[in-house]
Coordinates of C-alpha atoms in Angstrom, one line a residue:
M1 CA 99.3 154.8 -56.4
G2 CA 96.2 153.6 -54.7
R3 CA 93.0 152.6 -56.4
I4 CA 90.6 155.5 -57.2
T5 CA 87.5 154.9 -55.1
S6 CA 85.7 158.3 -55.2
F7 CA 85.4 161.6 -57.0
A8 CA 87.5 163.2 -54.2
D9 CA 90.3 160.7 -54.9
L10 CA 90.2 161.8 -58.6
I11 CA 90.3 165.5 -57.6
G12 CA 93.3 164.8 -55.4
I13 CA 95.2 163.1 -58.2
I14 CA 94.5 166.0 -60.5
K15 CA 95.7 168.5 -57.9
D16 CA 98.9 166.5 -57.4
K17 CA 99.6 166.4 -61.1
A18 CA 98.9 170.1 -61.6
S19 CA 101.0 171.2 -58.6
Q20 CA 103.9 169.0 -59.6
G21 CA 103.8 170.2 -63.2
K22 CA 103.8 173.8 -62.2
A23 CA 106.6 173.3 -59.8
A24 CA 108.6 171.4 -62.4
L25 CA 108.3 174.3 -64.9
V26 CA 109.4 176.8 -62.2
S27 CA 112.3 174.7 -60.9
S28 CA 113.7 174.3 -64.5
N29 CA 114.3 178.0 -64.6
P30 CA 117.8 178.8 -63.3
K31 CA 116.5 181.7 -61.3
G32 CA 114.1 179.3 -59.6
K33 CA 116.6 176.6 -58.8
S34 CA 115.9 176.7 -55.1
L35 CA 112.2 175.8 -55.8
S36 CA 113.3 172.3 -56.8
F37 CA 112.7 171.5 -53.1
H38 CA 109.1 172.4 -53.6
L39 CA 108.8 169.8 -56.3
S40 CA 110.3 167.1 -54.1
V41 CA 107.9 168.1 -51.3
L42 CA 104.9 167.9 -53.7
R43 CA 105.9 164.5 -55.0
A44 CA 106.4 163.2 -51.4
T45 CA 103.1 164.6 -50.1
T46 CA 100.5 163.3 -52.6
H47 CA 96.8 162.9 -51.7
D48 CA 97.1 159.1 -51.8
P49 CA 96.6 157.6 -48.3
S50 CA 98.2 154.3 -49.3
T51 CA 101.7 155.6 -50.0
P52 CA 104.0 157.2 -47.4
P53 CA 106.7 159.6 -48.7
G54 CA 109.1 157.9 -50.9
Y55 CA 112.8 157.6 -49.8
R56 CA 114.0 159.1 -53.1
H57 CA 112.1 162.3 -52.4
L58 CA 113.1 162.3 -48.7
N59 CA 116.8 162.0 -49.7
V60 CA 116.5 165.0 -52.0
L61 CA 115.3 167.1 -49.1
L62 CA 117.8 165.6 -46.6
S63 CA 120.6 166.5 -49.1
A64 CA 119.9 170.2 -48.3
G65 CA 121.8 169.6 -45.1
T66 CA 125.0 169.3 -47.1
G67 CA 124.7 172.8 -48.6
S68 CA 124.6 176.2 -47.2
R69 CA 122.4 177.5 -44.5
A70 CA 120.3 179.3 -47.1
T71 CA 119.8 176.0 -48.9
A72 CA 118.7 174.2 -45.7
A73 CA 116.3 177.1 -45.0
S74 CA 114.8 176.8 -48.4
A75 CA 114.1 173.0 -47.9
V76 CA 112.5 173.6 -44.5
E77 CA 110.5 176.5 -45.9
A78 CA 109.2 174.2 -48.7
V79 CA 108.0 171.6 -46.2
M80 CA 106.4 174.1 -43.9
E81 CA 104.6 175.9 -46.7
R82 CA 103.1 172.6 -47.9
L83 CA 102.1 171.7 -44.3
H84 CA 100.4 175.1 -43.6
T85 CA 98.6 175.5 -47.0
T86 CA 97.2 172.1 -47.6
G87 CA 93.7 171.1 -46.4
D88 CA 94.2 167.4 -47.2
A89 CA 94.9 165.1 -44.3
C90 CA 97.1 162.8 -46.3
A91 CA 99.3 165.6 -47.5
A92 CA 99.5 167.1 -44.0
L93 CA 100.5 163.7 -42.5
K94 CA 103.2 163.2 -45.1
S95 CA 104.5 166.7 -44.5
L96 CA 104.8 165.8 -40.8
I97 CA 106.6 162.6 -41.6
I98 CA 109.1 164.6 -43.6
V99 CA 109.6 166.9 -40.5
H100 CA 110.1 163.8 -38.4
H101 CA 112.7 162.4 -40.9
I102 CA 114.6 165.7 -40.7
V103 CA 114.7 165.5 -36.9
K104 CA 115.9 161.9 -37.1
H105 CA 118.2 161.8 -40.1
G106 CA 118.9 165.4 -41.1
R107 CA 122.3 167.0 -40.7
F108 CA 122.7 169.6 -38.0
I109 CA 122.4 172.6 -40.3
L110 CA 119.0 171.2 -41.6
Q111 CA 117.8 170.4 -38.0
D112 CA 118.9 173.8 -36.9
Q113 CA 116.7 175.5 -39.5
L114 CA 113.8 173.4 -38.5
S115 CA 114.2 174.2 -34.8
V116 CA 114.2 177.9 -35.4
F117 CA 111.2 178.0 -37.8
P118 CA 109.5 180.3 -37.4
A119 CA 111.9 182.7 -35.7
S120 CA 109.4 183.3 -32.9
G121 CA 109.1 179.6 -32.1
G122 CA 106.6 179.0 -29.3
R123 CA 104.0 176.5 -28.5
N124 CA 102.0 174.9 -31.3
Y125 CA 104.1 176.5 -34.0
L126 CA 103.1 173.8 -36.4
K127 CA 99.6 175.3 -36.1
L128 CA 97.6 172.1 -36.6
S129 CA 95.4 172.0 -33.4
G130 CA 92.4 173.0 -35.5
F131 CA 93.0 170.9 -38.6
R132 CA 89.9 169.3 -40.1
D133 CA 89.5 167.5 -43.4
E134 CA 85.8 166.6 -43.9
K135 CA 86.0 165.2 -47.5
S136 CA 85.4 161.6 -46.4
P137 CA 85.1 159.5 -43.2
L138 CA 88.8 158.4 -43.7
M139 CA 90.0 162.0 -44.0
W140 CA 88.0 162.8 -40.9
E141 CA 89.8 160.0 -39.0
L142 CA 93.2 161.0 -40.4
S143 CA 92.6 164.6 -39.3
S144 CA 92.8 163.4 -35.7
W145 CA 96.2 161.9 -36.6
V146 CA 97.3 165.2 -38.0
R147 CA 96.4 167.0 -34.8
W148 CA 98.1 164.5 -32.6
Y149 CA 101.2 164.0 -34.7
G150 CA 101.7 167.8 -35.0
L151 CA 101.5 168.1 -31.2
Y152 CA 103.8 165.1 -30.7
L153 CA 106.4 166.6 -33.0
E154 CA 106.2 169.9 -31.1
H155 CA 106.9 168.0 -27.9
L156 CA 109.8 166.2 -29.6
L157 CA 111.3 169.5 -30.7
S158 CA 110.7 171.0 -27.2
T159 CA 112.3 168.0 -25.5
S160 CA 115.3 168.3 -27.8
R161 CA 115.8 171.9 -26.8
V162 CA 115.8 170.9 -23.2
M163 CA 118.2 168.0 -23.8
G164 CA 120.5 170.1 -26.0
F165 CA 120.4 167.6 -28.8
F166 CA 117.8 166.0 -31.1
V167 CA 116.3 163.0 -29.4
S168 CA 116.8 159.8 -31.6
S169 CA 118.8 161.7 -34.2
T170 CA 121.3 159.7 -36.2
S171 CA 123.3 162.7 -37.3
S172 CA 126.0 162.4 -34.7
T173 CA 127.3 159.8 -32.2
T174 CA 129.2 160.3 -29.0
H175 CA 131.5 157.8 -27.3
K176 CA 130.0 156.0 -24.4
D177 CA 132.5 157.3 -21.8
E178 CA 132.1 160.9 -23.0
Y179 CA 128.3 160.6 -22.8
E180 CA 128.3 159.1 -19.3
D181 CA 130.7 161.8 -18.1
M182 CA 128.5 164.5 -19.5
V183 CA 125.5 163.1 -17.6
S184 CA 127.4 162.9 -14.4
S185 CA 128.4 166.5 -14.7
L186 CA 124.8 167.8 -14.8
T187 CA 123.3 169.4 -11.8
N188 CA 120.3 167.9 -10.1
T189 CA 118.1 170.7 -11.6
D190 CA 119.3 169.9 -15.1
L191 CA 118.8 166.1 -14.6
L192 CA 115.2 166.7 -13.3
R193 CA 114.5 169.1 -16.2
E194 CA 115.6 166.5 -18.7
L195 CA 113.8 163.7 -17.0
D196 CA 110.6 165.7 -16.9
A197 CA 110.9 166.5 -20.6
L198 CA 111.5 162.9 -21.6
V199 CA 108.5 161.6 -19.5
G200 CA 106.3 164.3 -21.1
L201 CA 107.4 163.1 -24.5
L202 CA 106.4 159.5 -23.7
Q203 CA 103.1 160.8 -22.2
E204 CA 102.3 162.5 -25.5
A205 CA 103.3 159.4 -27.5
C206 CA 100.7 157.4 -25.5
K207 CA 97.9 159.7 -26.9
I208 CA 98.3 158.2 -30.4
P209 CA 95.0 157.7 -32.1
D210 CA 93.6 154.3 -33.1
I211 CA 94.3 152.9 -36.5
P212 CA 91.8 154.3 -39.0
S213 CA 88.8 152.0 -39.3
C214 CA 87.7 153.2 -42.7
G215 CA 90.5 151.5 -44.5
G216 CA 93.2 153.1 -46.7
G217 CA 95.1 155.0 -44.1
K218 CA 96.9 152.1 -42.4
P219 CA 100.2 152.5 -44.4
L220 CA 100.5 156.1 -43.2
A221 CA 99.6 155.1 -39.6
D222 CA 102.1 152.2 -39.6
K223 CA 104.9 154.5 -40.8
I224 CA 104.2 157.0 -38.0
I225 CA 103.9 154.3 -35.4
R226 CA 107.3 153.0 -36.4
L227 CA 108.9 156.5 -36.3
V228 CA 107.4 157.2 -32.9
G229 CA 108.4 153.8 -31.7
E230 CA 112.1 154.5 -32.5
D231 CA 111.8 157.7 -30.5
Y232 CA 110.4 155.6 -27.6
V233 CA 113.5 153.4 -27.7
S234 CA 115.8 156.5 -27.7
S235 CA 113.8 158.1 -24.8
V236 CA 114.0 155.0 -22.7
N237 CA 117.8 154.8 -23.3
E238 CA 118.1 158.5 -22.2
L239 CA 115.9 157.9 -19.1
Y240 CA 117.8 154.8 -18.1
T241 CA 121.1 156.7 -18.0
R242 CA 119.6 159.5 -15.9
L243 CA 117.8 157.2 -13.5
N244 CA 121.1 155.4 -12.9
E245 CA 122.7 158.8 -12.1
F246 CA 119.9 159.6 -9.7
K247 CA 120.4 156.2 -8.0
E248 CA 124.1 157.2 -7.5
R249 CA 123.0 160.6 -6.0
S250 CA 120.2 159.2 -3.8
N251 CA 121.9 160.2 -0.6
T252 CA 122.6 163.8 -1.6
L253 CA 119.2 164.7 -3.1
S254 CA 117.3 167.5 -1.4
F255 CA 113.7 166.9 -0.3
G256 CA 112.5 169.1 -3.2
D257 CA 114.5 167.1 -5.7
R258 CA 113.1 163.9 -4.3
V259 CA 109.5 165.2 -4.6
E260 CA 110.1 166.1 -8.3
L261 CA 111.7 162.8 -9.0
V262 CA 108.9 160.8 -7.3
C263 CA 106.2 162.7 -9.3
A264 CA 108.1 162.2 -12.6
L265 CA 108.4 158.5 -11.9
K266 CA 104.7 158.2 -11.0
R267 CA 103.8 159.9 -14.3
L268 CA 106.0 157.5 -16.1
E269 CA 104.6 154.4 -14.4
S270 CA 101.1 155.6 -15.1
R271 CA 101.8 155.1 -18.9
K272 CA 103.5 151.7 -18.5
E273 CA 100.5 149.7 -19.6
R274 CA 99.7 152.0 -22.6
L275 CA 103.4 152.0 -23.8
S276 CA 103.5 148.2 -23.6
E277 CA 100.2 148.0 -25.4
I278 CA 101.4 150.0 -28.4
W279 CA 105.1 149.1 -28.8
C280 CA 106.0 146.2 -26.6
G281 CA 105.6 143.6 -29.4
N282 CA 108.3 145.3 -31.4
W283 CA 111.2 144.7 -29.1
K284 CA 112.5 142.1 -26.6
R285 CA 110.4 141.9 -23.4
S286 CA 113.6 141.6 -21.3
W287 CA 114.7 145.0 -22.5
L288 CA 111.6 146.7 -21.2
D289 CA 111.5 144.6 -18.0
K290 CA 115.1 145.8 -17.2
F291 CA 114.0 149.4 -17.6
W292 CA 110.9 149.2 -15.4
S293 CA 112.9 147.3 -12.8
L294 CA 115.3 150.3 -12.6
V295 CA 112.3 152.7 -12.2
S296 CA 111.1 150.6 -9.2
E297 CA 114.6 150.4 -7.8
V298 CA 115.1 154.2 -8.0
K299 CA 111.8 154.7 -6.2
G300 CA 113.1 152.4 -3.5
V301 CA 116.6 153.9 -3.0
I302 CA 115.4 157.5 -2.7
G303 CA 113.8 156.4 0.5
G304 CA 111.1 157.7 2.8
L305 CA 108.7 158.8 0.1
E306 CA 107.0 155.6 -1.0
D307 CA 104.3 156.0 1.7
A308 CA 104.1 159.7 1.3
Y309 CA 103.0 159.9 -2.4
E310 CA 99.5 161.1 -1.7
Q311 CA 100.8 163.7 0.8
I312 CA 103.4 164.9 -1.8
E313 CA 100.7 165.2 -4.5
K314 CA 98.5 167.3 -2.2
T315 CA 101.4 169.5 -1.3
I316 CA 102.1 170.4 -5.0
V317 CA 98.4 170.8 -6.0
G318 CA 97.9 174.4 -7.1
I319 CA 101.6 175.1 -7.4
G320 CA 102.0 173.5 -10.8
R321 CA 105.1 173.1 -12.8
R322 CA 107.7 175.8 -13.3
E323 CA 106.4 179.1 -14.7
K324 CA 106.2 179.4 -18.5
G325 CA 108.8 182.1 -18.6
Y326 CA 111.3 179.7 -16.9
E327 CA 110.3 177.0 -19.3
S328 CA 111.0 179.2 -22.3
A329 CA 114.3 180.5 -20.8
R330 CA 115.6 177.0 -20.2
F331 CA 115.9 176.4 -24.0
S332 CA 118.9 178.7 -24.2
D333 CA 120.6 177.1 -21.2
R334 CA 122.4 174.4 -23.2
L335 CA 124.9 174.5 -26.0
V336 CA 124.9 171.6 -28.5
I337 CA 128.4 170.3 -29.2
G338 CA 130.0 167.0 -30.2
Y339 CA 129.8 167.0 -34.0
G340 CA 132.7 165.3 -35.7
D341 CA 135.8 165.6 -33.6
D342 CA 134.7 168.7 -31.8
T343 CA 133.7 166.9 -28.6
V344 CA 134.3 168.0 -25.0
S345 CA 135.5 165.5 -22.5
F346 CA 134.6 165.4 -18.8
S347 CA 136.5 163.7 -16.1
S348 CA 134.3 161.4 -14.0
G349 CA 134.5 157.9 -12.6
R350 CA 130.9 157.7 -11.5
F351 CA 129.9 155.4 -14.3
S352 CA 132.7 153.0 -14.0
N353 CA 130.3 150.2 -12.9
V354 CA 127.1 151.4 -14.6
G355 CA 126.7 151.1 -18.3
R356 CA 124.3 153.0 -20.5
F357 CA 121.1 151.1 -21.2
N358 CA 121.3 150.7 -24.9
Y359 CA 118.8 148.7 -27.0
P360 CA 120.6 147.5 -30.1
V361 CA 119.0 149.6 -32.8
E362 CA 120.9 151.7 -35.4
H363 CA 119.3 155.0 -34.6
C364 CA 119.8 155.0 -30.8
V365 CA 122.6 157.5 -30.6
V366 CA 123.3 160.5 -28.4
Q367 CA 125.1 163.8 -28.7
T368 CA 127.2 165.5 -26.1
T369 CA 125.9 168.7 -24.5
L370 CA 127.6 171.3 -22.4
N371 CA 125.8 173.1 -19.6
V372 CA 126.6 176.8 -19.9
L373 CA 127.4 178.2 -16.5

């Protein structure tokens, strides 16, 4: 536990002890056994800015994925209740870190409960856009992290719905050949939709706030930066495979598809410097150089549009992206499969000479998805 530096810190410690004590009494009652998750959440989301959630408490919550759907729902409900009832920036950030861990390391049943909470879903369902903690200058700075991190995780969940699997999840792996065949079986519309979602996720990642200058919040910020950086690796891997597929299809793309692809690549390139500034130091430079080289190559092979960027942008001004109704409907277009041995194979030789771009990190895995026709 961090050093007590103010009366507010002391109050936070007292609140933590009182909440945990109450939860311990309730969870010890056989009738309140499911509330043991609330105790783990409280212990993982203390008011101390110097300690991210401990792995012991995270593992207790992740273990809910090995039980029934009701058990998984209880764990997710405990996390969301803490997130929506706390006014403390540290507790809110730690709750969001737990959500991120569920996305990355939770089993499918736990991830599924997270993705449908609440049942209505919708934009900003984490409800943190107006979060403010004014107890101290540090809490004020961390409040901006809460607002951004909540929005980023909403983008991550939204992107995962578009992709049909949880981006950067370690809960399932798919063989390389099966994955490549799956991508080659997608329509141009599906590929563009996924590309657009992945680029949007990276754009949101680039809005990460500066490290708190007041001191004390750096451990939390560093933890979040590492988690989002792992998503960055996974997103680049997914983009690389899809860009290779577009390169293969360059001669068959319609003008409209080319316009969408060009605009997505421009959005991606506009964030190149910011992405390199935040995360480039964490991985090999040659890995990123290879990716950006492919981006430039795809722009070249689609042909005829390099000099027409400005005209294309003027053409689409006022038209906007697809309507919201279409965007919401697309979430149900994909069925997630590929857990355990229940995988679906596709026959395709398109990727015989093009391998998946895969940076060697443990969490960079994919899941097979099936387009529902």
